[in-house]
mmCIF file of C-alpha atoms and ligand atoms in Angstrom:
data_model
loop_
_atom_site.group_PDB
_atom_site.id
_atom_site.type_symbol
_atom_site.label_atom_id
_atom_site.label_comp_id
_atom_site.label_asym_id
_atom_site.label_seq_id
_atom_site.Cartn_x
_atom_site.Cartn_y
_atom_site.Cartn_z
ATOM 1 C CA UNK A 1 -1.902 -6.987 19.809
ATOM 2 C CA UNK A 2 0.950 -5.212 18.123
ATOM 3 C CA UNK A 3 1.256 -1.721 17.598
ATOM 4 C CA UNK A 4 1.849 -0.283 14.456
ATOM 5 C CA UNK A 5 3.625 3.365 13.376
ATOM 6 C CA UNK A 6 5.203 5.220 10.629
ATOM 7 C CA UNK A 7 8.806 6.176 10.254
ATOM 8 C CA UNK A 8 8.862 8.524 7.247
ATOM 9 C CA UNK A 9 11.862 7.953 4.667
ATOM 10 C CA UNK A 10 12.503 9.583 1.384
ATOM 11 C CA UNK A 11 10.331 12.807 0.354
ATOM 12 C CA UNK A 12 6.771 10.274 0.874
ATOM 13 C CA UNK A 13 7.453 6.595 1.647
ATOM 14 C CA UNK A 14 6.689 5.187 4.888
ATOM 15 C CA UNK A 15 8.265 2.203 6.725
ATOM 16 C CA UNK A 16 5.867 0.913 8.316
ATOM 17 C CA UNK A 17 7.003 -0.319 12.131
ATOM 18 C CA UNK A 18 5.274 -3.227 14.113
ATOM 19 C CA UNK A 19 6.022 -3.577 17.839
ATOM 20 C CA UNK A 20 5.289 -6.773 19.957
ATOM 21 C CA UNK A 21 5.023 -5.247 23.306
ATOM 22 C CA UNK A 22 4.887 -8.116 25.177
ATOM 23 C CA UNK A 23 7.988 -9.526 23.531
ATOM 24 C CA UNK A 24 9.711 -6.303 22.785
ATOM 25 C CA UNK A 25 10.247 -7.860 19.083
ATOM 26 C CA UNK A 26 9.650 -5.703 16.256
ATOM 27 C CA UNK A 27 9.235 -5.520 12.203
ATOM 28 C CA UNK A 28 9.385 -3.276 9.664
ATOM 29 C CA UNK A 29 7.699 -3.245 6.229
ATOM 30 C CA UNK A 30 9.461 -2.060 2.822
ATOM 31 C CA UNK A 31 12.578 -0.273 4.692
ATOM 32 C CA UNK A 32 13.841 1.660 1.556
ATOM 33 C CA UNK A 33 16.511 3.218 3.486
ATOM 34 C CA UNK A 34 17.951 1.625 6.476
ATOM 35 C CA UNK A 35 18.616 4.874 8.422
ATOM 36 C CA UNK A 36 15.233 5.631 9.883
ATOM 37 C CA UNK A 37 15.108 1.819 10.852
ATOM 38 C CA UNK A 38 18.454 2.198 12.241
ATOM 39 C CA UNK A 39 18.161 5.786 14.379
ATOM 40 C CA UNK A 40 14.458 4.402 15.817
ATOM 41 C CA UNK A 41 16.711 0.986 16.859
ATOM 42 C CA UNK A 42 19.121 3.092 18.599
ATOM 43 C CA UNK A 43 16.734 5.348 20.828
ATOM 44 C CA UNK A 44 14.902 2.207 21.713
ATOM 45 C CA UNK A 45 17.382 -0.107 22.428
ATOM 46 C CA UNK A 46 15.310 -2.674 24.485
ATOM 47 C CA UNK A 47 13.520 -3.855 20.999
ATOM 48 C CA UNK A 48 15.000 -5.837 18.892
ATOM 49 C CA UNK A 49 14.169 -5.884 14.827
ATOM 50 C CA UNK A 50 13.038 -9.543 14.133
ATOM 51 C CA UNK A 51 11.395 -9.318 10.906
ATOM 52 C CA UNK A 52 11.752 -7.098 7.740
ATOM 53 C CA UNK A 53 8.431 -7.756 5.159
ATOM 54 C CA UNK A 54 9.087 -6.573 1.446
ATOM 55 C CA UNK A 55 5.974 -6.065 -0.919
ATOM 56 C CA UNK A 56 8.123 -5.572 -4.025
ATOM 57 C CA UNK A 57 11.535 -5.440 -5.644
ATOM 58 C CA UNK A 58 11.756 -1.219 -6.226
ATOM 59 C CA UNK A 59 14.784 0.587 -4.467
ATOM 60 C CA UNK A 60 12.712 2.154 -2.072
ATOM 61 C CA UNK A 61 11.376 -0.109 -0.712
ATOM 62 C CA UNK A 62 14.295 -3.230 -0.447
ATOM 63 C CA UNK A 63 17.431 -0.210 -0.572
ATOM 64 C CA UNK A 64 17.735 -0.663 3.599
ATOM 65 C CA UNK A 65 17.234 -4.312 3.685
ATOM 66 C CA UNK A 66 21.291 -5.672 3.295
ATOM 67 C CA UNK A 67 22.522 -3.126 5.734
ATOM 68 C CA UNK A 68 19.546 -3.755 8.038
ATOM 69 C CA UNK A 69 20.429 -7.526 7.557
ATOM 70 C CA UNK A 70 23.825 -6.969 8.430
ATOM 71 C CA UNK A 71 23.178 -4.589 11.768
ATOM 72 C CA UNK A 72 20.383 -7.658 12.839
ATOM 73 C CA UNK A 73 19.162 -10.906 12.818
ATOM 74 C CA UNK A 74 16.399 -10.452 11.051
ATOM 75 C CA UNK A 75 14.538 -12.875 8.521
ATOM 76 C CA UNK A 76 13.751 -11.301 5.361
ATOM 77 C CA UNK A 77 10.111 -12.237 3.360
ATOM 78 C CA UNK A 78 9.513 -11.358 -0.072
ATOM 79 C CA UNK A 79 7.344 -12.493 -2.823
ATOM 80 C CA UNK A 80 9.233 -15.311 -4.726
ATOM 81 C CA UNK A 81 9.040 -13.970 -8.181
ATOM 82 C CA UNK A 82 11.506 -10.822 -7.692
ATOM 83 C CA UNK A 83 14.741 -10.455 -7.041
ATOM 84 C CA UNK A 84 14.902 -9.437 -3.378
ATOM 85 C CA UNK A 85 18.272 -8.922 -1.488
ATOM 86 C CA UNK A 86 19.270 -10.914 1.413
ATOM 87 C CA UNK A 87 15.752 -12.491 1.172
ATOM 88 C CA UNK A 88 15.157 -16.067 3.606
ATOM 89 C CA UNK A 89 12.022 -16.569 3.033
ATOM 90 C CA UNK A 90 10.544 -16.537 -0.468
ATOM 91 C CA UNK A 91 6.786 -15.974 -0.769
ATOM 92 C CA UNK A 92 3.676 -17.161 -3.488
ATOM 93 C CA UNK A 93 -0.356 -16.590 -2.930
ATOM 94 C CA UNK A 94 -1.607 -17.510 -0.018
ATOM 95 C CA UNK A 95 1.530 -18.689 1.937
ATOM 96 C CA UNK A 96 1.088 -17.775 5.800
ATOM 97 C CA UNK A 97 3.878 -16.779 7.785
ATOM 98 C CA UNK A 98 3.579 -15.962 11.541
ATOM 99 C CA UNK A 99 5.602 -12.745 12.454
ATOM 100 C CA UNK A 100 5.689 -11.103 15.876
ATOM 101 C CA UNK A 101 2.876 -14.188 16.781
ATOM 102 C CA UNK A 102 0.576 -12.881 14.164
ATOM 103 C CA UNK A 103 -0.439 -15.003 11.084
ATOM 104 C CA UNK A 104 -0.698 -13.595 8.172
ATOM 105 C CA UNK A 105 -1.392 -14.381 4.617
ATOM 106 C CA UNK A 106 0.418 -13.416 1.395
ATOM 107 C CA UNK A 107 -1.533 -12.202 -1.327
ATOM 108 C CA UNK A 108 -0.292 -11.749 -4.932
ATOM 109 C CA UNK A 109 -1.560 -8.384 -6.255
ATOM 110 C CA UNK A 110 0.891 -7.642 -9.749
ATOM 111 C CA UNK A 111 0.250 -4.552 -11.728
ATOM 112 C CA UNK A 112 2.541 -1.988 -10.028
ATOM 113 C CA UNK A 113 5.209 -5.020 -10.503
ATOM 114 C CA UNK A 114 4.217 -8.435 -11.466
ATOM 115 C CA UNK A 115 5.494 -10.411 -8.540
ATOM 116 C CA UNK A 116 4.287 -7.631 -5.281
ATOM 117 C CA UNK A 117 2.851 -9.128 -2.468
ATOM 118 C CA UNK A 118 0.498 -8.113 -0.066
ATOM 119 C CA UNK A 119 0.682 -9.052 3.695
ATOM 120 C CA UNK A 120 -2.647 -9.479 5.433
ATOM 121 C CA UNK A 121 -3.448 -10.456 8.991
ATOM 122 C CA UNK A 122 -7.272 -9.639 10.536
ATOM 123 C CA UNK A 123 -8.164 -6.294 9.670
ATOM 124 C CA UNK A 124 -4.444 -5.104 8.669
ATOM 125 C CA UNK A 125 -3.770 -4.892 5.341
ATOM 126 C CA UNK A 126 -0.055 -3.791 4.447
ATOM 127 C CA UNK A 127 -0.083 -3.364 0.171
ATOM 128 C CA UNK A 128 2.812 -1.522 -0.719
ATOM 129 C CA UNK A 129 2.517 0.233 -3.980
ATOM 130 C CA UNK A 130 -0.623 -1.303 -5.359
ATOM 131 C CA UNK A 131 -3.539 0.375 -3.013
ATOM 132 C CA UNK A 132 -2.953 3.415 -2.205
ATOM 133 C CA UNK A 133 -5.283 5.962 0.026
ATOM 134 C CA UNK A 134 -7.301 7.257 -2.734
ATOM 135 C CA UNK A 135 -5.024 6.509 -5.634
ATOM 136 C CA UNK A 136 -3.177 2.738 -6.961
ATOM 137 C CA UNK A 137 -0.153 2.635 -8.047
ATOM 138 C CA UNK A 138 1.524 3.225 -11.468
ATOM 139 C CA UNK A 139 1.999 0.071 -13.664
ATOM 140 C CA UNK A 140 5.396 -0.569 -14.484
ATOM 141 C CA UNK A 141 5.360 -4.175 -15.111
ATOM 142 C CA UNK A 142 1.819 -5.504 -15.369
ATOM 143 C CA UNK A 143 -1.296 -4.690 -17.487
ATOM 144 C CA UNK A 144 -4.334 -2.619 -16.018
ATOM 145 C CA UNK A 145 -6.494 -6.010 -16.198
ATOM 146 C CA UNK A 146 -3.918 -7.336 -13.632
ATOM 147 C CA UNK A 147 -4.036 -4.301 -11.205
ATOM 148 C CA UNK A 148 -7.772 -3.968 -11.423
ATOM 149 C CA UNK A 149 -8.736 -7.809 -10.841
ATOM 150 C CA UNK A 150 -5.655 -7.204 -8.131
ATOM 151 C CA UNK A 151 -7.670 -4.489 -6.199
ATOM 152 C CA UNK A 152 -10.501 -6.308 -7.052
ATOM 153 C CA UNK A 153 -9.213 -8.934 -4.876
ATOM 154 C CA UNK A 154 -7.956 -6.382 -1.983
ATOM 155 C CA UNK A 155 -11.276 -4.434 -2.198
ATOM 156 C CA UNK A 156 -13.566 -8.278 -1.313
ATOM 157 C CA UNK A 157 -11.099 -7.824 2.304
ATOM 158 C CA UNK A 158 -13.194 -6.538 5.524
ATOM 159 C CA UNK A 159 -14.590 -2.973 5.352
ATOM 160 C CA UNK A 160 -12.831 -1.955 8.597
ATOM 161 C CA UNK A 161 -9.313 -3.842 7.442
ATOM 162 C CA UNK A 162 -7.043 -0.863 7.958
ATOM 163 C CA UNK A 163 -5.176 0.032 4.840
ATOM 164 C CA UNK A 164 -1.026 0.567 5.132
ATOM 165 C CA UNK A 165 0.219 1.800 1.848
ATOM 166 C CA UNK A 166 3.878 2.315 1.387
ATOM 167 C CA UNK A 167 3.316 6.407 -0.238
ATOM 168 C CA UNK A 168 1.858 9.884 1.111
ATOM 169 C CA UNK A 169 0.361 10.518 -1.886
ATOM 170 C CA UNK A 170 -3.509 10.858 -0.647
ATOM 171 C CA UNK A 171 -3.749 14.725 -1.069
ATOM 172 C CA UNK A 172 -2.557 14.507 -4.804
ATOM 173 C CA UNK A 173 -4.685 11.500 -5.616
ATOM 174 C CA UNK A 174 -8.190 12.933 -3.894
ATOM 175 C CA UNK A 175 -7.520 15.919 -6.052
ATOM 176 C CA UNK A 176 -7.204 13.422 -9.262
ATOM 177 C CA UNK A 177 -10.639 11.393 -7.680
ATOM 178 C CA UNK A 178 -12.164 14.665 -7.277
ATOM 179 C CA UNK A 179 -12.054 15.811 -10.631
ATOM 180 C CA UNK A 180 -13.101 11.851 -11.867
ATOM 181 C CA UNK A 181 -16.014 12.515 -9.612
ATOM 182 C CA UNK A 182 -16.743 16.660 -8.824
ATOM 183 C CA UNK A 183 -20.353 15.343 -7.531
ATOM 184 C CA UNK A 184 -19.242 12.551 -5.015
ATOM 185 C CA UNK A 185 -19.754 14.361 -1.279
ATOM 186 C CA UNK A 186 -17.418 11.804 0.414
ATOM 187 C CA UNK A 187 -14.535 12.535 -2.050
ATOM 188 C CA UNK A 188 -14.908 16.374 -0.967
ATOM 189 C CA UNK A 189 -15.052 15.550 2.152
ATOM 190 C CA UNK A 190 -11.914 13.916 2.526
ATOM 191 C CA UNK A 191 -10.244 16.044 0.451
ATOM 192 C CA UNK A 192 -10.806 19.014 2.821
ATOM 193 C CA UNK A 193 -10.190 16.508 5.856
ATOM 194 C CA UNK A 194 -6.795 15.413 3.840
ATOM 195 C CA UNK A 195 -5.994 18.700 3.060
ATOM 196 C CA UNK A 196 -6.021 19.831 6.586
ATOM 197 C CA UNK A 197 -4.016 17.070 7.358
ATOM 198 C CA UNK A 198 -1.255 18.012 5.307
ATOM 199 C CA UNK A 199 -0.949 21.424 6.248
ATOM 200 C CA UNK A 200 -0.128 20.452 9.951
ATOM 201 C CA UNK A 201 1.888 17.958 8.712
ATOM 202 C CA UNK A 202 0.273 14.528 9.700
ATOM 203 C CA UNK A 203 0.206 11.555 8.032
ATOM 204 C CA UNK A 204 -3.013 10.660 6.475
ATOM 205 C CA UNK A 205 -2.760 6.960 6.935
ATOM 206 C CA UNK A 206 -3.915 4.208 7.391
ATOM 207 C CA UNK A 207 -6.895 4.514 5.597
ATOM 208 C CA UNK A 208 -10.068 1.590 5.525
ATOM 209 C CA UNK A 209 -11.381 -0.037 2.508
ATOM 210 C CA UNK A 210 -14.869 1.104 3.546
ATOM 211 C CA UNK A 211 -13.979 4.645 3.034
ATOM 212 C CA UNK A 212 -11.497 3.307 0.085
ATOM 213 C CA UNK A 213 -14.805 2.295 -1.487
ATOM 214 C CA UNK A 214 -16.130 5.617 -1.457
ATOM 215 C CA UNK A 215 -13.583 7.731 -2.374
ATOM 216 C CA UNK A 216 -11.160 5.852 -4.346
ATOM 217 C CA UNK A 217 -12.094 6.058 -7.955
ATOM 218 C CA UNK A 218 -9.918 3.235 -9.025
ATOM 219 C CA UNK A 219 -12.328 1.188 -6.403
ATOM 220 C CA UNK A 220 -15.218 2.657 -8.130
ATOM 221 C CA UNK A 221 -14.805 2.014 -12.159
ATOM 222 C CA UNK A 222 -18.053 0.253 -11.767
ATOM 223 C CA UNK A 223 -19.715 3.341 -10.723
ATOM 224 C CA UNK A 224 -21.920 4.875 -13.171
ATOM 225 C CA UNK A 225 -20.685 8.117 -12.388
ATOM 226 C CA UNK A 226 -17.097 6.885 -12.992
ATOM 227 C CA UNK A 227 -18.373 5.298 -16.332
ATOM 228 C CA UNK A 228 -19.673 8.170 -17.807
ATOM 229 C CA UNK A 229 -16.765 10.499 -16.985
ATOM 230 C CA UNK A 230 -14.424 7.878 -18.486
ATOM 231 C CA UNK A 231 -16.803 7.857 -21.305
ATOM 232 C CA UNK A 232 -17.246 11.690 -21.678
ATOM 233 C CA UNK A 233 -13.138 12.224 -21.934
ATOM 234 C CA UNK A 234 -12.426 8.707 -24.358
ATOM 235 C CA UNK A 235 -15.631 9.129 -26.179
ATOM 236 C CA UNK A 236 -16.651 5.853 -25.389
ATOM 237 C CA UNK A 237 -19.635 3.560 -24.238
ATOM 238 C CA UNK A 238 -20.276 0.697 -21.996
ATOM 239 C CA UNK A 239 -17.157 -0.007 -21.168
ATOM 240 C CA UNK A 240 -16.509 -3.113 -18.423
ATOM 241 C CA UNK A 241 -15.272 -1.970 -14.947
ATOM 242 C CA UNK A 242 -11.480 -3.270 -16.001
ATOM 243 C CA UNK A 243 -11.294 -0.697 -18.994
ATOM 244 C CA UNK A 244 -12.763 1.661 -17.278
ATOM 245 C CA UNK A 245 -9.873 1.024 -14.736
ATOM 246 C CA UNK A 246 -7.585 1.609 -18.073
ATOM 247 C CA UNK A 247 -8.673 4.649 -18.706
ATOM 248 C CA UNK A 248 -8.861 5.971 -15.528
ATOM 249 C CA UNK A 249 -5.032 4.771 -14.629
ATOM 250 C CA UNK A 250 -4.449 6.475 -18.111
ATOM 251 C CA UNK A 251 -5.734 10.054 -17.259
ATOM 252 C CA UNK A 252 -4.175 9.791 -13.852
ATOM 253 C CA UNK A 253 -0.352 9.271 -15.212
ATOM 254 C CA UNK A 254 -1.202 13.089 -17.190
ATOM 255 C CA UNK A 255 -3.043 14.797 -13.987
HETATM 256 ZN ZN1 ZN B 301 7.092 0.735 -6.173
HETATM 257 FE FE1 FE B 302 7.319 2.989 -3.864
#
């Protein structure tokens, strides 16, 4: 079973690390800067990086890969449809790859950018910027009908699949679901939970997509208490789940 941790980079990404103790092989995910990748590499110099996975083209998450690429033999995996540097091994819906023994399966989820991938392998769900802990990401390339039916997609994934999103951003976002939904008792639960969290600086991830489903309001736009808050602020009525969605990404880029 491989073991999975956070190396913080930037102000909030993480790069998320995969260890193969058996084989002392490892892999990182999105390595914006190679730096982090690089220091962990050199206090642990028994592992060796095998494998760098990359859910999308934006600079931090591909601006480590050449120099990591360079310092290693690692093979790079991308999605096929953006321009990814030093990529091998270019990747569409439903390919399967096999890194550190584990199989996993690609899964195309644009609407943050139109060609980001997911990687999925039983219960471990690494999405980049599309599904975030409480939040989704901004979109910058696709239309909200392509992030909604694109969470859509990631939500139908096992309850207990552990959720590795590339952002801290859960403290900011339960304070945007929150106000979407002042009455929901999970929501202000995990905000104080999240909150508390932050304070003693710990990461707040990974999250589920069981508790994703009940605090996540861009999970929930076919919630009737979602609905009518969308409604109340747009002045609107009976709106389907995926302009609902609209809305909801719309109020969120002006929290
Ligand atoms: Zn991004
Ligand atoms: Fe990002």
């Amino acid at each position: 079973m491989i073991q999975i941790s956070a190396l913080p980079a930037f102000t909030d990404n993480y790069i998320w690390l995969l260890q193969d103790p058996h084989t002392r092989r490892c892999a990182v995910v999105d390595p914006g800067d190679a730096a982090p990748v690089q220091a962990w590499l050199a206090a642990h110099p028994e592992w060796v990086l095998s494998d760098i996975l990359i859910t999308h083209h934006h600079h931090d998450h591909v601006g480590g890969v050449e120099q990591l690429k360079k310092a290693t033999d690692a093979t790079v995996y991308g999605p096929a449809s953006e321009n990814i540097p030093a990529r091998d091994i270019a990747l569409k819906d439903r390919d399967r790859v096999s890194v550190l023994g584990c199989d996993f399966e690609i899964i195309e989820i644009p609407g943050h950018t139109l060609g980001h991938i997911a990687f999925y392998h039983q219960g471990l769900l690494f999405c980049g910027d599309t599904l975030f802990a409480a939040g989704c990401g901004r979109l910058f390339e696709g239309t909200p009908e392509q992030m909604h039916s694109s969470l859509t997609r990631l939500a139908a994934l096992p309850e207990d699949t552990l959720v590795y999103c590339a952002h801290e951003y859960t403290l900011s976002n339960l304070r945007f679901a929150i106000a979407v939904e002042p009455g929901n008792p999970d929501i202000a639960e995990r905000l104080a939970t999240v909150t508390g969290q932050r304070e003693g600086g710990i990461i707040t991830l990974p999250s589920t997509l069981a508790l994703e489903k009940l605090t996540n309001p861009f999970l929930r736009t076919g919630e009737t208490s979602v609905k009518e808050k969308v409604d109340e602020r747009i002045g609107t009525h009976n709106r389907a789940p995926s302009a609902v969605f609209a809305a909801l990404r719309a109020w969120k880029d002006k929290f």
